[in-house]
Amino acid sequence: MCRVVDLHQAVLAKNDRAADTLRAELTARGTTVVNLLSSPGSGKTALLERELVEARDRAVPVAALTADLATENDAARLARSGVPVKQVLTDGLCHLEAGMLAGHLEGWLPDPVRLLFVENVGNLVCPASYDLGETLRVVLASVTEGEDKPLKYPTAFGLAHLVVVTKTDIAEAVGFDEETFRANVERVNPGVEVLLTSARREAGVGLLLDRALAAAAGTPVHTPVMAREPHQHSHDHTDDAHADHTHEHSDHTGARADHTHHRTGDGAQDHTNGTAAMAQPRS
């Protein structure tokens, strides 16, 4: 008898357990995680910087962790807000995972922090499959990306608690069709709220903070139709020909991206008021 393990499902199950543990630990200390996902160049960092300044001005204790394959550019920008910021360099890995996030928070996350904004790696495929222990998952899309983005990336948009449109100051110039975009979002995630923002003109700035604070206060977030399924999935076989066999596939709802590679030794730097200090991640 041999046991055939679905590697993809096992990886996601392990991540979900780590996410549940992290969520419980952070909730116990009064911290709520907001996971921000988008394509590269969506204006996510620009909007987040404005939201962090808004939080500072309202005396809301916040912190931000930003992940990129390389460079500390985003952390340097976010640190201008004056709130605690940490850069995580994934060295090629296209997403964060719950265990990785927990390791980078250990010994760094200030107290108190009401909201922790996590700027995920710019990618709408891989990050969509990984729960980071967040209470609020936000997917952002700029007006330059096209109205069909939700249909092209149904997992990312389908699992969102909130959708944010950025760069609306140039919507007319690029011919953005808001009605069509909203209709496409509704097709993959019925009932999810869509916010319109422009960091340059400060239009809609503070709305994301408002929604995050409401979630932190216990206001129920939107429940996506694309529900998660348990990820433990294995089979027992008596045929010896299947020995030492492993395979991977997406889950039965199609809600997960087929992505299982891992990397250790991620770099991280702490940026507080623009000053960098090396932080040691947990292996």
CSV table of C-alpha atoms in Angstrom, one decimal:
chain,number,residue,atom,x,y,z
A,1,MET,CA,0.0,0.0,0.0
A,2,CYS,CA,1.2,3.5,-0.8
A,3,ARG,CA,-0.1,6.9,-0.1
A,4,VAL,CA,-0.4,9.3,-3.0
A,5,VAL,CA,0.0,12.9,-1.8
A,6,ASP,CA,-1.5,15.9,-3.7
A,7,LEU,CA,1.5,18.2,-3.3
A,8,HIS,CA,-0.3,21.3,-4.3
A,9,GLN,CA,-3.2,20.7,-1.9
A,10,ALA,CA,-0.8,19.8,0.9
A,11,VAL,CA,1.2,23.0,0.4
A,12,LEU,CA,-2.0,25.1,0.5
A,13,ALA,CA,-3.3,23.2,3.6
A,14,LYS,CA,-0.1,23.9,5.4
A,15,ASN,CA,-0.3,27.6,4.5
A,16,ASP,CA,-3.9,27.8,5.6
A,17,ARG,CA,-3.0,26.4,9.0
A,18,ALA,CA,-0.2,28.9,9.4
A,19,ALA,CA,-2.6,31.7,8.3
A,20,ASP,CA,-5.2,30.7,10.9
A,21,THR,CA,-2.5,30.6,13.6
A,22,LEU,CA,-1.1,34.0,12.6
A,23,ARG,CA,-4.6,35.5,12.4
A,24,ALA,CA,-5.4,34.3,15.9
A,25,GLU,CA,-2.1,35.6,17.3
A,26,LEU,CA,-2.5,39.0,15.7
A,27,THR,CA,-6.1,39.3,16.7
A,28,ALA,CA,-5.2,38.6,20.3
A,29,ARG,CA,-2.8,41.6,20.2
A,30,GLY,CA,-5.4,43.8,18.5
A,31,THR,CA,-3.8,43.8,15.1
A,32,THR,CA,-5.8,43.3,11.8
A,33,VAL,CA,-4.0,42.4,8.6
A,34,VAL,CA,-5.0,44.0,5.3
A,35,ASN,CA,-3.6,42.1,2.3
A,36,LEU,CA,-3.2,44.3,-0.9
A,37,LEU,CA,-2.9,42.5,-4.2
A,38,SER,CA,-2.5,44.0,-7.7
A,39,SER,CA,-0.5,43.9,-10.9
A,40,PRO,CA,2.8,45.8,-11.1
A,41,GLY,CA,2.3,49.4,-11.8
A,42,SER,CA,-1.2,49.6,-10.5
A,43,GLY,CA,-0.5,52.5,-8.2
A,44,LYS,CA,-0.8,50.4,-5.1
A,45,THR,CA,2.2,51.9,-3.4
A,46,ALA,CA,1.1,55.5,-4.2
A,47,LEU,CA,-2.3,54.9,-2.7
A,48,LEU,CA,-1.0,53.0,0.3
A,49,GLU,CA,1.4,55.9,1.1
A,50,ARG,CA,-1.6,58.3,1.1
A,51,GLU,CA,-3.6,55.9,3.3
A,52,LEU,CA,-0.7,55.6,5.8
A,53,VAL,CA,-0.4,59.4,6.0
A,54,GLU,CA,-4.2,59.6,6.6
A,55,ALA,CA,-3.8,57.0,9.4
A,56,ARG,CA,-1.0,59.0,11.0
A,57,ASP,CA,-3.0,62.2,10.9
A,58,ARG,CA,-6.0,60.4,12.5
A,59,ALA,CA,-3.6,58.9,15.2
A,60,VAL,CA,-4.4,55.4,14.1
A,61,PRO,CA,-1.5,53.1,14.9
A,62,VAL,CA,-0.5,51.4,11.7
A,63,ALA,CA,2.5,49.6,10.1
A,64,ALA,CA,3.2,48.4,6.6
A,65,LEU,CA,5.2,45.5,5.2
A,66,THR,CA,6.0,45.6,1.5
A,67,ALA,CA,7.2,42.7,-0.6
A,68,ASP,CA,9.2,42.8,-3.9
A,69,LEU,CA,11.5,40.5,-5.8
A,70,ALA,CA,14.2,43.2,-5.6
A,71,THR,CA,15.0,46.8,-4.5
A,72,GLU,CA,13.8,48.8,-1.5
A,73,ASN,CA,12.1,51.4,-3.5
A,74,ASP,CA,8.6,50.9,-2.2
A,75,ALA,CA,9.7,50.8,1.5
A,76,ALA,CA,11.6,54.0,1.0
A,77,ARG,CA,8.4,55.6,-0.4
A,78,LEU,CA,6.1,54.3,2.3
A,79,ALA,CA,8.5,55.3,5.0
A,80,ARG,CA,7.9,59.0,4.1
A,81,SER,CA,4.6,58.6,5.9
A,82,GLY,CA,6.5,58.3,9.2
A,83,VAL,CA,4.9,55.0,10.2
A,84,PRO,CA,6.9,51.8,10.7
A,85,VAL,CA,7.7,50.1,7.4
A,86,LYS,CA,9.5,46.9,6.6
A,87,GLN,CA,10.8,45.7,3.2
A,88,VAL,CA,10.8,42.0,2.3
A,89,LEU,CA,12.9,40.9,-0.6
A,90,THR,CA,11.6,37.6,-1.9
A,91,ASP,CA,14.6,36.9,-4.2
A,92,GLY,CA,12.4,35.7,-7.1
A,93,LEU,CA,9.5,34.2,-5.2
A,94,CYS,CA,6.3,35.7,-6.7
A,95,HIS,CA,4.2,35.8,-3.6
A,96,LEU,CA,4.2,35.9,0.2
A,97,GLU,CA,3.1,33.0,2.4
A,98,ALA,CA,1.7,33.0,5.9
A,99,GLY,CA,4.7,31.3,7.5
A,100,MET,CA,7.0,33.7,5.7
A,101,LEU,CA,5.0,36.7,6.9
A,102,ALA,CA,5.0,35.5,10.5
A,103,GLY,CA,8.7,35.1,10.4
A,104,HIS,CA,9.2,38.7,9.2
A,105,LEU,CA,6.8,40.1,11.8
A,106,GLU,CA,8.5,38.3,14.7
A,107,GLY,CA,10.6,40.7,16.7
A,108,TRP,CA,9.7,43.6,14.4
A,109,LEU,CA,6.0,44.4,14.6
A,110,PRO,CA,5.5,47.4,16.9
A,111,ASP,CA,3.0,47.5,19.7
A,112,PRO,CA,0.3,48.8,19.5
A,113,VAL,CA,-0.5,48.4,15.8
A,114,ARG,CA,-4.2,48.5,14.9
A,115,LEU,CA,-3.8,47.8,11.2
A,116,LEU,CA,-1.0,46.0,9.4
A,117,PHE,CA,-1.0,46.7,5.6
A,118,VAL,CA,0.8,44.0,3.6
A,119,GLU,CA,1.7,45.1,0.1
A,120,ASN,CA,2.0,41.7,-1.6
A,121,VAL,CA,4.3,41.1,-4.6
A,122,GLY,CA,3.0,42.7,-7.8
A,123,ASN,CA,1.2,39.7,-9.3
A,124,LEU,CA,-2.5,38.7,-9.7
A,125,VAL,CA,-1.8,35.0,-10.1
A,126,CYS,CA,0.4,33.5,-7.3
A,127,PRO,CA,-0.6,35.7,-4.4
A,128,ALA,CA,-4.3,34.9,-4.9
A,129,SER,CA,-3.8,31.4,-3.7
A,130,TYR,CA,-2.3,32.2,-0.3
A,131,ASP,CA,-4.1,33.3,2.8
A,132,LEU,CA,-1.8,35.5,4.9
A,133,GLY,CA,-3.9,35.6,8.0
A,134,GLU,CA,-5.7,38.7,6.7
A,135,THR,CA,-9.1,39.9,7.7
A,136,LEU,CA,-9.5,42.2,4.7
A,137,ARG,CA,-8.2,41.2,1.2
A,138,VAL,CA,-8.1,44.0,-1.3
A,139,VAL,CA,-7.5,43.7,-5.0
A,140,LEU,CA,-6.5,46.9,-6.8
A,141,ALA,CA,-6.6,47.6,-10.6
A,142,SER,CA,-5.7,50.8,-12.4
A,143,VAL,CA,-7.9,52.3,-15.1
A,144,THR,CA,-5.0,51.6,-17.6
A,145,GLU,CA,-5.3,47.9,-17.2
A,146,GLY,CA,-8.5,47.3,-19.0
A,147,GLU,CA,-12.1,46.5,-18.0
A,148,ASP,CA,-11.7,42.8,-18.5
A,149,LYS,CA,-9.1,42.4,-15.7
A,150,PRO,CA,-11.6,40.7,-13.4
A,151,LEU,CA,-12.4,38.1,-16.1
A,152,LYS,CA,-8.8,37.4,-16.8
A,153,TYR,CA,-7.9,36.9,-13.1
A,154,PRO,CA,-11.1,35.5,-11.6
A,155,THR,CA,-9.3,33.9,-8.6
A,156,ALA,CA,-7.8,37.2,-7.5
A,157,PHE,CA,-10.9,39.2,-7.9
A,158,GLY,CA,-13.2,36.4,-6.9
A,159,LEU,CA,-11.7,36.0,-3.5
A,160,ALA,CA,-11.5,39.8,-2.7
A,161,HIS,CA,-13.4,41.4,0.1
A,162,LEU,CA,-12.9,44.8,-1.5
A,163,VAL,CA,-11.9,46.0,-5.0
A,164,VAL,CA,-10.2,49.4,-5.5
A,165,VAL,CA,-9.8,51.2,-8.8
A,166,THR,CA,-6.8,53.5,-9.0
A,167,LYS,CA,-5.6,56.3,-11.2
A,168,THR,CA,-9.1,57.5,-11.9
A,169,ASP,CA,-7.7,61.0,-12.7
A,170,ILE,CA,-6.7,59.6,-16.1
A,171,ALA,CA,-9.8,57.4,-16.6
A,172,GLU,CA,-11.2,59.6,-19.4
A,173,ALA,CA,-7.9,60.0,-21.2
A,174,VAL,CA,-7.4,56.2,-21.4
A,175,GLY,CA,-11.1,55.5,-22.2
A,176,PHE,CA,-11.8,53.5,-19.0
A,177,ASP,CA,-15.4,52.1,-19.0
A,178,GLU,CA,-16.4,52.1,-15.3
A,179,GLU,CA,-19.7,50.4,-16.0
A,180,THR,CA,-18.2,47.5,-17.9
A,181,PHE,CA,-15.5,47.1,-15.2
A,182,ARG,CA,-18.1,47.0,-12.4
A,183,ALA,CA,-20.2,44.5,-14.4
A,184,ASN,CA,-17.1,42.2,-14.8
A,185,VAL,CA,-16.3,42.4,-11.1
A,186,GLU,CA,-19.9,41.5,-10.4
A,187,ARG,CA,-19.7,38.4,-12.6
A,188,VAL,CA,-16.8,36.9,-10.6
A,189,ASN,CA,-17.6,38.3,-7.2
A,190,PRO,CA,-21.3,39.3,-6.8
A,191,GLY,CA,-21.9,42.0,-4.2
A,192,VAL,CA,-18.3,43.1,-3.6
A,193,GLU,CA,-17.8,46.8,-3.1
A,194,VAL,CA,-15.8,48.8,-5.7
A,195,LEU,CA,-14.0,52.0,-4.6
A,196,LEU,CA,-12.7,54.6,-7.0
A,197,THR,CA,-9.5,56.4,-6.0
A,198,SER,CA,-6.8,58.7,-7.3
A,199,ALA,CA,-3.7,59.1,-5.2
A,200,ARG,CA,-2.5,62.1,-7.3
A,201,ARG,CA,-5.7,64.1,-6.7
A,202,GLU,CA,-6.3,62.4,-3.3
A,203,ALA,CA,-9.8,61.4,-4.5
A,204,GLY,CA,-11.1,58.5,-2.4
A,205,VAL,CA,-8.1,58.7,0.0
A,206,GLY,CA,-9.2,57.5,3.4
A,207,LEU,CA,-11.9,55.1,2.1
A,208,LEU,CA,-9.6,52.1,2.3
A,209,LEU,CA,-8.6,53.1,5.8
A,210,ASP,CA,-12.2,53.4,6.7
A,211,ARG,CA,-13.0,49.9,5.4
A,212,ALA,CA,-10.0,48.5,7.2
A,213,LEU,CA,-10.9,50.1,10.5
A,214,ALA,CA,-14.5,48.8,10.2
A,215,ALA,CA,-13.2,45.3,9.6
A,216,ALA,CA,-10.9,45.6,12.6
A,217,ALA,CA,-13.9,46.7,14.7
A,218,GLY,CA,-15.7,43.5,13.8
A,219,THR,CA,-17.9,44.7,11.0
A,220,PRO,CA,-18.5,41.7,8.8
A,221,VAL,CA,-16.5,41.8,5.5
A,222,HIS,CA,-18.0,40.8,2.2
A,223,THR,CA,-18.2,37.0,1.7
A,224,PRO,CA,-16.9,36.0,-1.8
A,225,VAL,CA,-19.0,33.4,-3.7
A,226,MET,CA,-15.7,31.7,-4.6
A,227,ALA,CA,-15.4,30.0,-1.2
A,228,ARG,CA,-12.3,28.2,-0.1
A,229,GLU,CA,-12.3,24.5,0.3
A,230,PRO,CA,-10.1,22.5,2.7
A,231,HIS,CA,-6.8,21.8,1.2
A,232,GLN,CA,-5.9,18.4,2.7
A,233,HIS,CA,-6.2,16.0,-0.1
A,234,SER,CA,-4.6,12.6,-0.3
A,235,HIS,CA,-5.4,9.1,-1.6
A,236,ASP,CA,-4.5,5.6,-0.5
A,237,HIS,CA,-3.7,3.1,-3.2
A,238,THR,CA,-2.8,-0.6,-3.0
A,239,ASP,CA,-1.1,-0.7,-6.4
A,240,ASP,CA,2.7,-0.7,-5.8
A,241,ALA,CA,3.1,0.8,-9.2
A,242,HIS,CA,2.0,4.1,-7.6
A,243,ALA,CA,4.7,4.1,-5.0
A,244,ASP,CA,6.6,7.3,-4.4
A,245,HIS,CA,4.2,9.1,-6.7
A,246,THR,CA,3.2,12.7,-6.1
A,247,HIS,CA,1.2,15.0,-8.2
A,248,GLU,CA,-0.4,18.5,-8.1
A,249,HIS,CA,-3.5,20.0,-9.5
A,250,SER,CA,-5.8,22.9,-8.8
A,251,ASP,CA,-8.8,22.4,-6.4
A,252,HIS,CA,-12.2,21.4,-7.6
A,253,THR,CA,-13.6,25.0,-7.7
A,254,GLY,CA,-10.7,26.3,-9.8
A,255,ALA,CA,-10.2,28.9,-7.1
A,256,ARG,CA,-6.5,28.2,-6.7
A,257,ALA,CA,-3.6,28.9,-8.9
A,258,ASP,CA,-1.3,26.0,-9.7
A,259,HIS,CA,1.8,27.2,-7.9
A,260,THR,CA,4.0,25.3,-5.4
A,261,HIS,CA,7.6,26.5,-5.6
A,262,HIS,CA,9.2,27.8,-2.4
A,263,ARG,CA,12.3,29.7,-1.4
A,264,THR,CA,14.0,30.3,1.9
A,265,GLY,CA,16.4,33.0,3.2
A,266,ASP,CA,14.2,35.9,2.2
A,267,GLY,CA,15.7,39.3,2.8
A,268,ALA,CA,14.0,42.0,4.8
A,269,GLN,CA,14.8,45.5,5.9
A,270,ASP,CA,13.1,47.7,8.4
A,271,HIS,CA,12.4,51.3,7.3
A,272,THR,CA,11.2,53.6,10.1
A,273,ASN,CA,11.2,57.3,9.2
A,274,GLY,CA,13.4,56.5,6.2
A,275,THR,CA,16.1,54.7,8.3
A,276,ALA,CA,17.0,51.2,7.3
A,277,ALA,CA,18.0,48.5,9.7
A,278,MET,CA,18.6,44.8,8.8
A,279,ALA,CA,16.1,42.4,10.2
A,280,GLN,CA,16.6,38.7,10.5
A,281,PRO,CA,13.7,36.5,9.1
A,282,ARG,CA,12.7,33.3,10.6
A,283,SER,CA,13.9,30.4,8.5
